[in-house]
Coordinates of C-alpha atoms and ligand atoms in Angstrom, one line a residue:
M8 CA -8.3 -19.7 -8.5
T9 CA -7.8 -16.3 -7.4
T10 CA -8.9 -13.8 -10.2
D11 CA -5.6 -12.4 -10.7
E12 CA -4.8 -16.2 -11.4
A13 CA -7.5 -16.2 -14.0
A14 CA -5.9 -12.6 -15.1
G15 CA -2.8 -14.2 -16.5
T16 CA -1.0 -11.7 -14.1
A17 CA 0.6 -13.4 -10.9
G18 CA 2.9 -16.1 -10.3
P19 CA 6.6 -16.6 -9.2
L20 CA 8.7 -14.6 -11.7
P21 CA 10.9 -15.8 -14.7
F22 CA 14.4 -16.7 -13.6
D23 CA 16.2 -14.4 -15.8
T24 CA 19.3 -12.9 -15.7
T25 CA 20.0 -11.4 -19.0
K26 CA 17.5 -8.6 -17.4
A27 CA 17.5 -6.4 -14.6
H28 CA 15.7 -7.1 -11.7
Q29 CA 14.5 -5.2 -8.5
A30 CA 15.5 -7.8 -6.3
R31 CA 19.1 -8.2 -7.4
V32 CA 19.7 -3.8 -8.6
Y33 CA 18.7 -3.0 -5.3
N34 CA 21.1 -5.5 -3.8
Y35 CA 24.3 -4.2 -6.2
L36 CA 23.3 -0.9 -4.5
L37 CA 23.7 -1.9 -0.6
G38 CA 27.2 -3.7 -1.5
G39 CA 25.7 -6.9 -1.8
K40 CA 27.2 -9.6 -4.3
D41 CA 23.8 -11.2 -5.0
N42 CA 23.5 -9.4 -9.2
Y43 CA 24.3 -9.9 -12.8
A44 CA 25.9 -8.1 -15.2
A45 CA 22.1 -7.2 -16.4
D46 CA 21.6 -6.0 -13.1
R47 CA 24.9 -4.1 -12.2
A48 CA 25.1 -2.5 -16.3
A49 CA 21.6 -0.9 -15.3
M50 CA 22.9 0.5 -12.6
E51 CA 25.3 2.5 -13.4
A52 CA 24.3 3.6 -15.9
S53 CA 21.0 4.9 -13.7
L54 CA 24.1 6.5 -11.4
K55 CA 25.3 8.3 -13.7
I56 CA 22.0 9.6 -14.6
Y57 CA 21.4 10.5 -10.4
P58 CA 24.3 9.8 -8.3
E59 CA 21.4 10.2 -5.1
L60 CA 19.9 6.6 -5.9
A61 CA 22.2 4.9 -3.9
F62 CA 22.2 7.0 -1.3
T63 CA 18.7 7.1 -2.1
A64 CA 18.8 2.7 -1.3
R65 CA 20.3 2.9 1.9
A66 CA 18.0 6.0 2.9
N67 CA 15.1 3.0 1.9
R68 CA 17.2 0.1 4.0
A69 CA 17.4 2.4 7.2
F70 CA 13.2 3.7 7.0
L71 CA 12.4 -0.3 7.1
G72 CA 14.9 -1.0 10.6
R73 CA 13.6 1.9 11.9
A74 CA 9.8 1.7 10.9
V75 CA 10.1 -2.1 12.8
S76 CA 12.2 -0.8 15.7
F77 CA 9.1 2.0 16.1
L78 CA 6.5 -0.8 15.8
T79 CA 7.9 -3.7 18.1
A80 CA 8.7 -1.0 20.6
E81 CA 6.6 1.4 20.9
A82 CA 3.6 0.2 19.1
G83 CA 3.9 -3.4 20.5
I84 CA 3.7 -5.2 17.4
R85 CA 4.1 -8.9 17.3
Q86 CA 3.4 -10.0 14.1
F87 CA 4.6 -9.0 10.6
L88 CA 3.8 -9.8 7.4
D89 CA 6.9 -8.6 5.0
I90 CA 6.3 -8.1 1.5
G91 CA 8.7 -7.5 -1.7
T92 CA 11.2 -8.7 1.3
G93 CA 14.1 -8.5 -0.9
I94 CA 17.1 -10.4 -0.6
P95 CA 17.8 -11.2 2.9
T96 CA 20.7 -8.0 4.6
A97 CA 21.7 -7.0 7.2
G98 CA 19.3 -5.6 9.7
N99 CA 16.0 -8.1 8.2
T100 CA 12.8 -7.9 9.7
H101 CA 12.9 -10.4 12.8
E102 CA 16.1 -9.5 13.1
V103 CA 15.3 -6.7 14.4
A104 CA 12.2 -7.0 15.1
Q105 CA 13.0 -10.0 17.5
A106 CA 16.1 -8.3 19.4
V107 CA 13.6 -5.8 20.9
A108 CA 10.8 -8.7 21.3
P109 CA 12.0 -12.5 20.9
E110 CA 8.1 -13.8 20.7
T111 CA 7.3 -11.5 17.0
R112 CA 6.3 -13.9 14.0
V113 CA 7.3 -12.2 10.6
V114 CA 6.4 -13.6 7.1
Y115 CA 8.3 -13.0 4.5
V116 CA 7.0 -13.0 0.5
D117 CA 8.8 -12.5 -2.6
Y118 CA 8.2 -13.4 -5.7
D119 CA 11.0 -13.7 -7.5
P120 CA 13.2 -17.0 -7.1
I121 CA 16.5 -15.5 -5.9
V122 CA 14.8 -14.3 -2.8
L123 CA 13.8 -17.9 -2.1
A124 CA 17.1 -19.1 -3.5
H125 CA 18.4 -16.9 -0.1
A126 CA 15.2 -17.7 2.0
R127 CA 17.5 -20.0 4.3
A128 CA 19.1 -16.2 5.7
L129 CA 15.5 -15.4 7.0
L130 CA 14.6 -18.9 9.3
T131 CA 16.6 -18.3 11.6
S132 CA 13.6 -17.2 13.6
G133 CA 14.9 -17.3 18.3
E134 CA 13.2 -20.4 19.8
A135 CA 10.2 -17.8 21.8
G136 CA 9.2 -16.2 17.8
A137 CA 8.8 -17.7 14.3
T138 CA 9.5 -16.5 10.7
E139 CA 8.2 -18.3 7.4
Y140 CA 8.7 -17.6 3.6
I141 CA 6.4 -18.0 0.9
E142 CA 6.6 -17.4 -3.1
A143 CA 4.1 -15.4 -3.9
D144 CA 3.2 -12.8 -6.1
L145 CA 1.9 -9.5 -4.4
R146 CA -0.9 -9.5 -7.0
D147 CA -2.6 -12.4 -5.1
T148 CA -3.2 -11.7 -2.0
S149 CA -5.9 -14.2 -1.2
A150 CA -3.1 -16.5 -1.5
I151 CA -0.6 -14.3 0.5
L152 CA -3.3 -13.7 3.4
E153 CA -4.6 -17.6 3.3
R154 CA -0.4 -18.9 3.7
A155 CA 0.2 -16.0 6.2
G156 CA -2.9 -16.9 8.2
E157 CA -0.8 -20.6 9.0
L158 CA 1.5 -18.2 11.3
L159 CA 0.4 -15.3 12.1
D160 CA -3.0 -14.4 14.1
F161 CA -5.2 -12.1 12.0
S162 CA -7.4 -11.9 14.9
K163 CA -4.8 -9.2 16.7
P164 CA -2.7 -6.7 15.5
V165 CA -0.7 -7.0 12.2
A166 CA 2.1 -4.1 10.3
I167 CA 2.1 -5.0 7.3
T168 CA 5.3 -4.2 5.4
L169 CA 5.0 -3.0 1.9
V170 CA 8.9 -1.4 1.5
A171 CA 10.1 -0.1 -1.4
I172 CA 7.8 -2.5 -4.1
M173 CA 4.6 -1.2 -4.9
H174 CA 6.1 0.8 -7.7
A175 CA 7.0 -2.1 -9.5
I176 CA 2.9 -2.1 -10.0
S177 CA 1.8 -0.6 -12.7
D178 CA -1.1 1.4 -12.3
A179 CA -3.1 -2.2 -14.6
D180 CA -3.4 -4.2 -11.5
D181 CA -4.6 -1.0 -8.8
P182 CA -2.2 -1.3 -6.5
H183 CA -4.6 1.1 -4.3
A184 CA -6.7 -2.2 -3.8
I185 CA -4.3 -4.3 -3.3
V186 CA -3.4 -2.2 -0.4
A187 CA -7.0 -2.2 0.1
R188 CA -7.8 -5.9 0.4
L189 CA -4.7 -6.9 2.8
L190 CA -5.5 -3.6 4.8
E191 CA -9.7 -5.3 5.2
A192 CA -7.7 -8.3 6.6
V193 CA -6.0 -6.9 9.6
P194 CA -7.8 -5.8 12.7
S195 CA -8.1 -2.4 13.5
G196 CA -4.5 -1.3 15.5
S197 CA -2.6 -2.7 12.8
Y198 CA -0.2 -0.7 11.2
L199 CA 1.2 -0.5 7.6
A200 CA 5.1 0.4 7.2
L201 CA 5.6 2.0 3.1
S202 CA 8.4 3.3 0.8
H203 CA 8.3 4.4 -3.1
M204 CA 9.5 5.8 -5.7
A205 CA 8.5 10.1 -5.9
R206 CA 7.6 11.1 -9.0
D207 CA 7.9 14.3 -7.4
L208 CA 11.1 14.0 -6.2
L209 CA 13.0 14.1 -9.1
D210 CA 13.5 16.6 -11.7
P211 CA 11.5 15.6 -15.5
D212 CA 14.8 15.2 -17.4
T213 CA 15.9 13.1 -14.6
L214 CA 13.1 10.8 -14.3
Q215 CA 12.2 10.6 -18.0
N216 CA 15.8 8.9 -18.6
L217 CA 15.5 7.0 -15.2
E218 CA 12.7 5.4 -16.9
G219 CA 14.0 5.3 -19.9
I220 CA 17.0 2.8 -19.0
I221 CA 14.6 0.9 -17.0
D222 CA 12.3 0.2 -19.8
R223 CA 15.7 -0.6 -21.6
T224 CA 17.1 -3.4 -19.5
S225 CA 14.2 -4.0 -16.8
Q226 CA 12.4 -7.8 -16.5
Q227 CA 9.8 -5.7 -14.6
A228 CA 8.7 -1.9 -14.8
L229 CA 8.3 0.9 -12.5
T230 CA 6.1 3.5 -11.7
Y231 CA 7.2 5.9 -10.1
R232 CA 4.3 8.3 -7.6
T233 CA 3.4 11.4 -6.3
R234 CA 3.5 11.7 -2.9
E235 CA -0.5 12.9 -3.0
Q236 CA -1.3 9.1 -5.0
V237 CA 1.2 6.9 -2.2
A238 CA -1.1 9.2 0.9
R239 CA -4.1 7.2 -0.9
F240 CA -2.1 4.1 -0.4
F241 CA -2.8 5.1 3.9
E242 CA -6.6 5.9 3.9
G243 CA -8.2 4.2 6.8
T244 CA -4.8 4.4 8.6
D245 CA -3.6 7.6 10.8
L246 CA -0.1 8.7 10.2
V247 CA 2.2 8.1 13.0
E248 CA 4.7 11.3 13.2
P249 CA 6.2 12.9 11.2
G250 CA 3.2 11.6 8.6
L251 CA 4.6 11.3 4.9
V252 CA 8.2 12.4 4.7
R253 CA 11.0 11.8 2.6
V254 CA 12.6 7.6 4.1
E255 CA 15.4 9.9 5.6
E256 CA 13.6 12.4 7.3
W257 CA 11.0 9.3 9.2
R258 CA 12.0 9.7 12.6
P259 CA 15.8 9.8 11.6
S260 CA 18.3 8.1 14.8
A261 CA 19.7 11.1 16.9
G262 CA 22.8 12.5 16.0
T263 CA 22.6 11.5 11.8
A264 CA 22.1 14.1 9.1
N265 CA 22.0 13.0 5.8
A266 CA 23.5 15.7 3.1
E267 CA 21.8 13.5 0.4
R268 CA 18.4 13.4 -0.5
S269 CA 16.1 10.3 -1.0
S270 CA 13.8 10.0 -3.7
L271 CA 11.3 7.9 -2.0
W272 CA 8.1 8.7 0.5
C273 CA 7.6 6.2 2.9
A274 CA 5.1 7.0 6.4
V275 CA 3.9 4.5 8.8
G276 CA -0.5 4.2 9.1
R277 CA -2.0 2.9 12.4
K278 CA -4.9 0.9 11.0
S279 CA -8.1 2.5 12.7
Ligands
LIG11 C1 14.2 -2.8 -3.8 S1 13.0 -4.7 -2.7 C2 13.2 -4.4 -1.0 C3 13.7 -5.2 -0.7 C4 12.8 -4.3 1.4 N1 11.3 -4.5 1.1 C5 13.8 -3.5 1.0 O1 12.5 -2.1 1.4 O2 15.0 -3.5 1.9 C6 11.6 -5.2 -3.2 C7 11.6 -6.3 -3.8 O3 9.9 -6.5 -4.2 C8 9.9 -7.9 -4.7 N2 8.8 -8.1 -5.7 C9 8.8 -6.7 -6.6 N3 7.8 -7.3 -7.1 C10 6.7 -8.7 -6.4 C11 5.7 -8.7 -6.9 N4 4.6 -8.0 -7.6 N5 5.2 -9.4 -5.6 C12 6.2 -9.7 -5.1 N6 7.1 -9.4 -4.2 C13 7.3 -8.4 -5.1 C14 11.5 -7.8 -5.8 O4 11.1 -9.4 -6.3 C15 12.3 -7.7 -4.6 O5 12.8 -8.4 -3.7

């Protein structure tokens, strides 16, 4: 039994469609169909207060794609541990990575049963590579690392992607220690790609109203964090250019200019 299990905090999320949940609201914001009335109502209320939330979700997904492309094409990564996978949609990690390097192996992890129900779309690896799906709670790092080790070789560099998930981990669960444990398990030359809802990119009234909606409607609390708190996740890594920025500012594709601004910090760091 792991410490997390002993504390009774980790495990698959109960399937409750009467409350909004992160995987499904994100799917709604991205224009998907795998969501329920409670998810849509929570997001419609949030969009009234903060219309840029839809752009923020799209910009986050685009960051994931550019980060995976960079890691595969420029950093030479061939192994990914993608935790907080979300409901499969266009540009899943193995699709982006295997388009560059077909031999890439990807282990996906999520704790929402709705993601498990769609996991077949994540297991469509090309023959040269491989993918695996693990239903697990990020807080149970030992279980994740043990099962991921069946497909990934932890003596070689691994990219850990924690994209739009760490704000679902409360301070009480010590999110920085969770990331540190994951980084400890991978060798020097591995990477961390992470994005996070930003406390300091929202005006205080908008933030308070958004937090109020989440408290009233959601199955899961969210913790918005400051740039400094997000930077701490990257301790022990060297940030690749352009450092810690808004998601749409991280190595934007040529010719893209956004009138809107997101409220997510992100970075990619190389373990020293
Ligand atoms: C907003 S989605 C992000 C999806 C994808 N990473 C992306 O950026 O496009 C966040 C995902 O994290 C998952 N998640 C949240 N807390 C988790 C936890 N403690 N353990 C595992 N997965 C979690 C949710 O179920 C959801 O699918």
